[in-house]
CSV table of C-alpha atoms in Angstrom, one decimal:
chain,number,residue,atom,x,y,z
F,30,MET,CA,89.8,126.5,82.9
F,31,SER,CA,93.3,125.6,84.0
F,32,ARG,CA,96.6,125.4,82.1
F,33,ILE,CA,97.7,121.8,82.7
F,34,VAL,CA,101.0,120.2,81.8
F,35,VAL,CA,101.0,116.4,81.4
F,36,ILE,CA,104.5,114.8,81.5
F,37,GLY,CA,104.6,111.5,79.6
F,38,ALA,CA,101.5,112.6,77.7
F,39,THR,CA,101.6,110.0,74.9
F,40,GLY,CA,101.9,106.9,77.2
F,41,HIS,CA,99.2,104.6,78.6
F,42,ILE,CA,97.6,107.2,80.9
F,43,GLY,CA,98.2,110.3,78.8
F,44,THR,CA,96.5,108.7,75.8
F,45,TYR,CA,93.2,108.9,77.7
F,46,LEU,CA,93.9,111.8,80.1
F,47,VAL,CA,94.8,114.5,77.5
F,48,PRO,CA,91.5,114.2,75.5
F,49,ARG,CA,89.5,114.2,78.8
F,50,LEU,CA,91.3,117.4,79.9
F,51,VAL,CA,90.7,119.2,76.5
F,52,MET,CA,87.1,118.2,76.4
F,53,ALA,CA,86.7,119.6,80.0
F,54,GLY,CA,87.9,122.9,78.7
F,55,HIS,CA,91.4,123.0,80.0
F,56,GLU,CA,94.5,124.3,78.1
F,57,VAL,CA,96.9,121.4,77.8
F,58,VAL,CA,100.6,121.1,77.2
F,59,ALA,CA,101.6,117.5,76.3
F,60,VAL,CA,105.2,116.8,77.2
F,61,SER,CA,106.9,113.7,75.8
F,62,ARG,CA,110.1,112.6,74.2
F,63,GLY,CA,108.4,112.8,70.8
F,64,LYS,CA,109.2,109.2,70.0
F,65,ALA,CA,105.6,107.8,70.2
F,66,GLN,CA,102.1,108.7,69.3
F,67,PRO,CA,99.1,108.2,71.6
F,68,TYR,CA,97.7,104.7,71.6
F,69,GLN,CA,94.3,106.0,70.5
F,70,GLN,CA,94.0,108.7,67.8
F,71,SER,CA,91.6,111.6,68.4
F,72,PRO,CA,91.1,114.9,66.7
F,73,VAL,CA,91.2,116.4,70.2
F,74,TRP,CA,95.0,116.2,70.0
F,75,ASN,CA,94.9,119.0,67.4
F,76,HIS,CA,94.0,121.4,70.2
F,77,VAL,CA,97.0,120.4,72.4
F,78,GLN,CA,100.3,122.1,72.6
F,79,ARG,CA,102.9,119.4,72.0
F,80,LEU,CA,106.4,119.9,73.6
F,81,THR,CA,109.3,117.5,73.1
F,82,LEU,CA,111.6,117.1,76.1
F,83,ASP,CA,114.0,114.3,76.8
F,84,ARG,CA,113.6,114.1,80.5
F,85,GLU,CA,116.7,112.0,81.1
F,86,ALA,CA,118.9,114.4,79.2
F,87,GLU,CA,117.3,117.5,80.7
F,88,GLU,CA,117.6,116.1,84.2
F,89,ALA,CA,121.3,115.3,83.7
F,90,ALA,CA,121.8,118.9,82.7
F,91,GLY,CA,119.8,120.1,85.7
F,92,THR,CA,117.2,121.9,83.5
F,93,PHE,CA,114.1,119.6,83.5
F,94,GLY,CA,112.4,121.1,86.5
F,95,SER,CA,113.0,124.7,85.4
F,96,ALA,CA,111.8,123.9,81.9
F,97,ILE,CA,108.5,122.5,83.2
F,98,ALA,CA,108.1,125.4,85.6
F,99,ALA,CA,108.7,127.9,82.8
F,100,LEU,CA,105.5,126.6,81.1
F,101,GLY,CA,103.4,128.5,83.7
F,102,ALA,CA,101.0,125.6,84.5
F,103,ASP,CA,98.4,125.8,87.1
F,104,ILE,CA,98.4,122.0,87.4
F,105,VAL,CA,101.2,119.5,86.5
F,106,VAL,CA,100.5,115.7,86.1
F,107,ASP,CA,103.7,113.6,86.2
F,108,CYS,CA,103.1,110.2,84.7
F,109,ILE,CA,106.7,109.1,84.4
F,110,CYS,CA,108.7,109.8,87.6
F,111,PHE,CA,110.7,106.8,88.9
F,112,THR,CA,113.4,108.1,91.2
F,113,GLN,CA,113.7,110.4,94.2
F,114,ALA,CA,116.3,112.5,92.4
F,115,SER,CA,114.0,113.0,89.4
F,116,ASN,CA,111.1,113.9,91.7
F,117,LYS,CA,113.2,116.3,93.7
F,118,GLN,CA,114.4,118.3,90.7
F,119,LEU,CA,110.8,118.8,89.5
F,120,ILE,CA,109.0,119.6,92.7
F,121,GLU,CA,111.6,122.0,93.9
F,122,ALA,CA,111.2,123.9,90.7
F,123,LEU,CA,107.4,123.9,91.0
F,124,ALA,CA,107.1,124.8,94.7
F,125,GLY,CA,105.0,128.0,95.0
F,126,ARG,CA,104.3,128.0,91.3
F,127,VAL,CA,101.5,125.4,90.8
F,128,SER,CA,98.1,125.0,92.5
F,129,HIS,CA,98.1,121.2,92.1
F,130,PHE,CA,100.7,118.6,91.4
F,131,ILE,CA,99.5,115.0,90.6
F,132,HIS,CA,102.1,112.2,90.8
F,133,ILE,CA,101.4,108.8,89.3
F,134,GLY,CA,102.7,106.2,91.7
F,135,THR,CA,102.1,102.4,91.9
F,136,ILE,CA,100.4,99.9,94.1
F,137,TRP,CA,103.9,98.2,94.3
F,138,THR,CA,104.7,100.8,97.1
F,139,HIS,CA,102.8,98.3,99.4
F,140,GLY,CA,105.1,95.4,98.8
F,141,THR,CA,103.5,92.1,99.7
F,142,SER,CA,99.7,92.1,100.4
F,143,ALA,CA,98.8,91.3,104.0
F,144,VAL,CA,95.3,92.3,105.1
F,145,VAL,CA,93.1,92.6,102.0
F,146,PRO,CA,91.8,94.6,100.4
F,147,THR,CA,94.7,96.8,101.2
F,148,LEU,CA,94.0,100.4,102.3
F,149,GLU,CA,96.1,103.3,101.3
F,150,SER,CA,96.9,103.8,105.0
F,151,ALA,CA,98.4,100.3,105.4
F,152,ALA,CA,102.0,100.1,106.6
F,153,LYS,CA,104.3,99.8,103.6
F,154,TYR,CA,107.1,97.4,103.2
F,155,PRO,CA,108.1,97.7,99.5
F,156,PHE,CA,110.8,95.6,97.9
F,157,GLY,CA,112.6,95.8,94.6
F,158,ASP,CA,114.1,99.0,93.2
F,159,TYR,CA,110.9,100.1,91.5
F,160,GLY,CA,108.6,99.8,94.5
F,161,VAL,CA,111.2,101.2,96.9
F,162,GLN,CA,111.9,104.2,94.8
F,163,LYS,CA,108.2,105.0,94.3
F,164,ALA,CA,107.6,104.6,98.0
F,165,ASP,CA,110.4,107.0,98.7
F,166,ILE,CA,108.9,109.5,96.3
F,167,GLU,CA,105.5,109.1,97.9
F,168,ALA,CA,106.9,109.6,101.4
F,169,ASP,CA,108.7,112.7,100.4
F,170,LEU,CA,105.8,114.3,98.6
F,171,LEU,CA,103.4,113.6,101.5
F,172,ALA,CA,106.0,115.1,104.0
F,173,ARG,CA,106.2,118.2,101.8
F,174,ALA,CA,102.4,118.4,101.7
F,175,ARG,CA,102.3,118.3,105.5
F,176,GLY,CA,105.3,120.5,106.2
F,177,GLU,CA,105.3,122.9,103.3
F,178,ASN,CA,101.8,122.8,102.0
F,179,PHE,CA,103.0,121.5,98.7
F,180,PRO,CA,99.8,120.8,96.8
F,181,VAL,CA,100.2,117.2,95.9
F,182,THR,CA,97.9,114.3,95.1
F,183,ILE,CA,99.3,110.8,94.5
F,184,LEU,CA,97.5,108.1,92.5
F,185,HIS,CA,98.6,104.5,92.6
F,186,PRO,CA,97.7,102.5,89.5
F,187,GLY,CA,97.6,98.7,89.4
F,188,HIS,CA,98.5,96.8,86.2
F,189,ILE,CA,97.5,99.2,83.5
F,190,VAL,CA,95.4,97.8,80.6
F,191,GLY,CA,94.1,99.2,77.4
F,192,PRO,CA,94.0,98.6,73.6
F,193,GLY,CA,97.5,99.1,72.2
F,194,TRP,CA,99.6,97.0,74.4
F,195,ALA,CA,99.7,93.5,75.9
F,196,PRO,CA,98.0,93.2,79.3
F,197,LEU,CA,99.3,91.3,82.3
F,198,ASN,CA,98.1,87.8,81.5
F,199,PRO,CA,96.8,84.9,83.7
F,200,ALA,CA,100.3,83.4,84.0
F,201,GLY,CA,101.5,86.6,85.6
F,202,HIS,CA,103.6,88.0,82.7
F,203,PHE,CA,103.1,89.9,79.5
F,204,ASN,CA,103.6,87.4,76.6
F,205,PRO,CA,100.3,87.6,74.6
F,206,ALA,CA,100.9,84.0,73.5
F,207,VAL,CA,99.2,82.9,76.7
F,208,PHE,CA,96.0,84.2,75.3
F,209,SER,CA,96.5,82.2,72.2
F,210,VAL,CA,97.0,79.0,74.3
F,211,ILE,CA,93.7,79.8,76.0
F,212,ALA,CA,91.9,80.6,72.7
F,213,ARG,CA,93.0,77.3,71.2
F,214,ASN,CA,91.7,75.5,74.3
F,215,GLU,CA,95.2,74.1,75.0
F,216,THR,CA,96.3,73.4,78.6
F,217,LEU,CA,97.7,76.4,80.4
F,218,LEU,CA,100.1,75.6,83.2
F,219,LEU,CA,99.9,78.0,86.2
F,220,PRO,CA,102.2,78.4,89.1
F,221,ASN,CA,101.2,76.9,92.5
F,222,PHE,CA,97.4,76.7,92.7
F,223,GLY,CA,96.8,79.9,90.8
F,224,MET,CA,95.4,81.6,93.9
F,225,GLU,CA,97.8,84.6,93.8
F,226,THR,CA,96.2,87.9,92.8
F,227,VAL,CA,96.7,90.6,90.2
F,228,HIS,CA,94.8,93.9,90.1
F,229,HIS,CA,94.3,95.6,86.8
F,230,VAL,CA,93.0,99.0,85.9
F,231,HIS,CA,92.0,100.4,82.5
F,232,ALA,CA,94.1,103.5,81.6
F,233,ASP,CA,90.9,105.5,81.1
F,234,ASP,CA,89.9,104.8,84.7
F,235,ILE,CA,93.2,106.2,85.9
F,236,ALA,CA,92.5,109.3,83.7
F,237,GLN,CA,89.0,109.5,85.3
F,238,LEU,CA,90.6,109.5,88.7
F,239,VAL,CA,93.0,112.3,87.7
F,240,MET,CA,90.0,114.3,86.6
F,241,ARG,CA,88.2,113.7,89.8
F,242,ALA,CA,91.2,114.8,91.8
F,243,ILE,CA,91.4,118.0,89.8
F,244,ASP,CA,87.6,118.6,90.2
F,245,ASN,CA,87.8,117.8,94.0
F,246,ARG,CA,91.0,119.5,94.7
F,247,GLN,CA,90.5,120.2,98.4
F,248,ALA,CA,89.6,116.6,99.2
F,249,ALA,CA,92.5,115.4,97.1
F,250,LEU,CA,95.3,117.6,98.4
F,251,GLY,CA,97.9,115.8,100.6
F,252,GLU,CA,96.3,112.4,99.9
F,253,ALA,CA,97.1,109.2,98.1
F,254,PHE,CA,94.5,107.0,96.3
F,255,HIS,CA,94.6,103.6,94.7
F,256,ALA,CA,93.7,103.6,91.0
F,257,VAL,CA,92.5,100.1,90.3
F,258,SER,CA,89.4,98.3,89.2
F,259,ASP,CA,86.8,97.4,91.8
F,260,ALA,CA,88.2,93.9,92.5
F,261,ALA,CA,91.4,92.0,92.0
F,262,LEU,CA,91.6,88.6,90.2
F,263,THR,CA,93.2,85.4,91.2
F,264,LEU,CA,95.4,83.9,88.4
F,265,ARG,CA,93.1,80.9,88.3
F,266,GLY,CA,89.9,82.9,88.2
F,267,TYR,CA,91.3,85.1,85.5
F,268,ALA,CA,92.4,82.2,83.4
F,269,GLU,CA,89.0,80.4,83.8
F,270,ALA,CA,87.1,83.5,82.8
F,271,MET,CA,89.3,83.9,79.7
F,272,TYR,CA,88.7,80.3,78.6
F,273,ARG,CA,85.0,80.8,78.9
F,274,TRP,CA,85.2,84.1,77.0
F,275,PHE,CA,86.7,82.2,74.1
F,276,GLY,CA,83.9,79.6,74.3
F,277,HIS,CA,85.8,76.8,76.2
F,278,GLN,CA,85.7,75.1,79.6
F,279,PRO,CA,88.8,75.9,81.6
F,280,ASN,CA,91.8,73.7,80.8
F,281,LEU,CA,94.4,74.3,83.5
F,282,ALA,CA,97.2,72.5,85.1
F,283,PHE,CA,99.3,73.5,88.1
F,284,ALA,CA,102.9,73.1,89.3
F,285,ASP,CA,104.8,74.6,92.3
F,286,TYR,CA,106.5,77.8,91.2
F,287,ALA,CA,110.1,76.3,91.0
F,288,ASP,CA,109.0,73.5,88.7
F,289,TRP,CA,106.7,75.8,86.7
F,290,ALA,CA,109.5,78.3,86.2
F,291,LYS,CA,111.8,75.7,84.7
F,292,ALA,CA,109.4,75.4,81.7
F,293,GLN,CA,109.2,79.2,81.1
F,294,VAL,CA,111.4,81.8,79.5
F,295,PRO,CA,113.5,83.1,82.4
F,296,GLU,CA,112.5,86.7,81.9
F,297,GLU,CA,108.8,85.7,81.9
F,298,ALA,CA,109.3,83.5,85.0
F,299,GLN,CA,110.9,86.5,86.8
F,300,ALA,CA,108.1,88.8,85.7
F,301,THR,CA,105.6,86.3,87.2
F,302,TRP,CA,107.5,86.1,90.4
F,303,GLU,CA,107.5,89.9,90.7
F,304,HIS,CA,103.7,89.9,90.4
F,305,VAL,CA,102.7,86.8,92.5
F,306,ALA,CA,105.2,87.7,95.3
F,307,ARG,CA,103.2,90.9,95.8
F,308,SER,CA,99.7,89.6,94.9
F,309,PRO,CA,98.1,93.0,95.1
F,310,ASN,CA,94.5,93.4,96.2
F,311,CYS,CA,93.7,97.1,96.8
F,312,SER,CA,90.7,99.0,98.1
F,313,ILE,CA,89.2,101.9,96.2
F,314,GLU,CA,86.9,103.0,99.0
F,315,LYS,CA,88.9,106.1,99.8
F,316,GLY,CA,88.8,107.3,96.3
F,317,ARG,CA,85.1,106.4,96.0
F,318,ARG,CA,84.3,108.3,99.2
F,319,LEU,CA,86.4,111.4,98.8
F,320,LEU,CA,86.5,111.8,95.0
F,321,GLY,CA,83.5,109.9,93.7
F,322,TYR,CA,85.8,107.4,91.8
F,323,ALA,CA,83.8,104.8,90.0
F,324,PRO,CA,85.8,102.6,87.6
F,325,ARG,CA,84.0,102.0,84.3
F,326,TYR,CA,85.8,98.8,83.7
F,327,SER,CA,86.1,95.6,85.8
F,328,SER,CA,89.5,93.9,85.6
F,329,LEU,CA,88.1,91.3,83.2
F,330,GLU,CA,86.3,93.9,81.0
F,331,ALA,CA,89.5,95.9,80.7
F,332,VAL,CA,91.6,92.9,79.8
F,333,GLN,CA,89.0,91.6,77.3
F,334,GLU,CA,89.0,94.9,75.5
F,335,SER,CA,92.8,94.7,75.2
F,336,VAL,CA,92.7,91.1,74.1
F,337,SER,CA,90.1,91.9,71.4
F,338,TRP,CA,92.6,94.5,70.1
F,339,LEU,CA,95.4,91.9,70.2
F,340,VAL,CA,93.2,89.5,68.2
F,341,ALA,CA,92.5,92.2,65.6
F,342,GLN,CA,96.2,93.0,65.3
F,343,GLY,CA,97.0,89.3,64.7
F,344,GLN,CA,99.0,89.1,68.0
F,345,VAL,CA,96.7,86.5,69.4
F,346,GLU,CA,95.6,83.6,67.3
F,347,ALA,CA,92.0,83.0,68.2
F,348,PRO,CA,88.5,82.5,66.9
F,349,ARG,CA,86.1,85.2,67.6
F,350,PRO,CA,85.4,85.3,71.4
F,351,ARG,CA,81.9,84.9,72.7
F,352,GLY,CA,80.2,87.7,74.6
């Protein structure tokens, strides 16, 4: 049994990871801002030490890293680190004090897909502040693993899906109204020919990969792994599958991105551009081979579970889907 600190413990990943850790017999300290509850309720949380820390405020005071180090963890899982400065403060406080540090990265460290499926070892050309910052964090952590034996493993999730929040939809943004359009068998307009790709992952499959990294520590140390489903989806294929799931034949139209964007809310058009410009399609063979990673959910299965939740919550106007 290990003492494990999870930072960002009530978010997408922590909702599924913390119960898995407790059920595996670990002592868990769940760190969060205390402003949200886990997306899924479980009595297992009664066996978790809950600690409220405002990371931003603590980092500004220069105390976040030392506060985490003082918890005496064997393993720290950081789900919410987004800048190099934030990363540096934490790992410098943890150096020599933990046996395993797991950082949650992102497949956006790759930038635009080139050869697909993309391997973890592919040359990285990230763009946009989020992808660039996360790539910088990854490079620093792996350099410390090589040069200082810092015991790190990095996991790169795709578009995280699960009941409790709206999944990335077939139009490449997060407005659940797109699913209502599909459910009502109305025409859905997609950018270009809908052949750009998105790569989802259920939050519980990320939690599974964290567990496998912990259980296969030697194979995981100093490595980065994609945390995605077994296959990416094209926007068109995704949309067609959702029409059929709701009992309809696909009802799609297409326009080049510039014309398509004119008919969209600007923020949603920008979100779509961020996704289609990258068109991720990532391999999980490394995780499968070294850690035994086996996603429970396909991209569609993960999305459909989330959309069923949206329907139940009245956020998607739809008849009962088939299948």
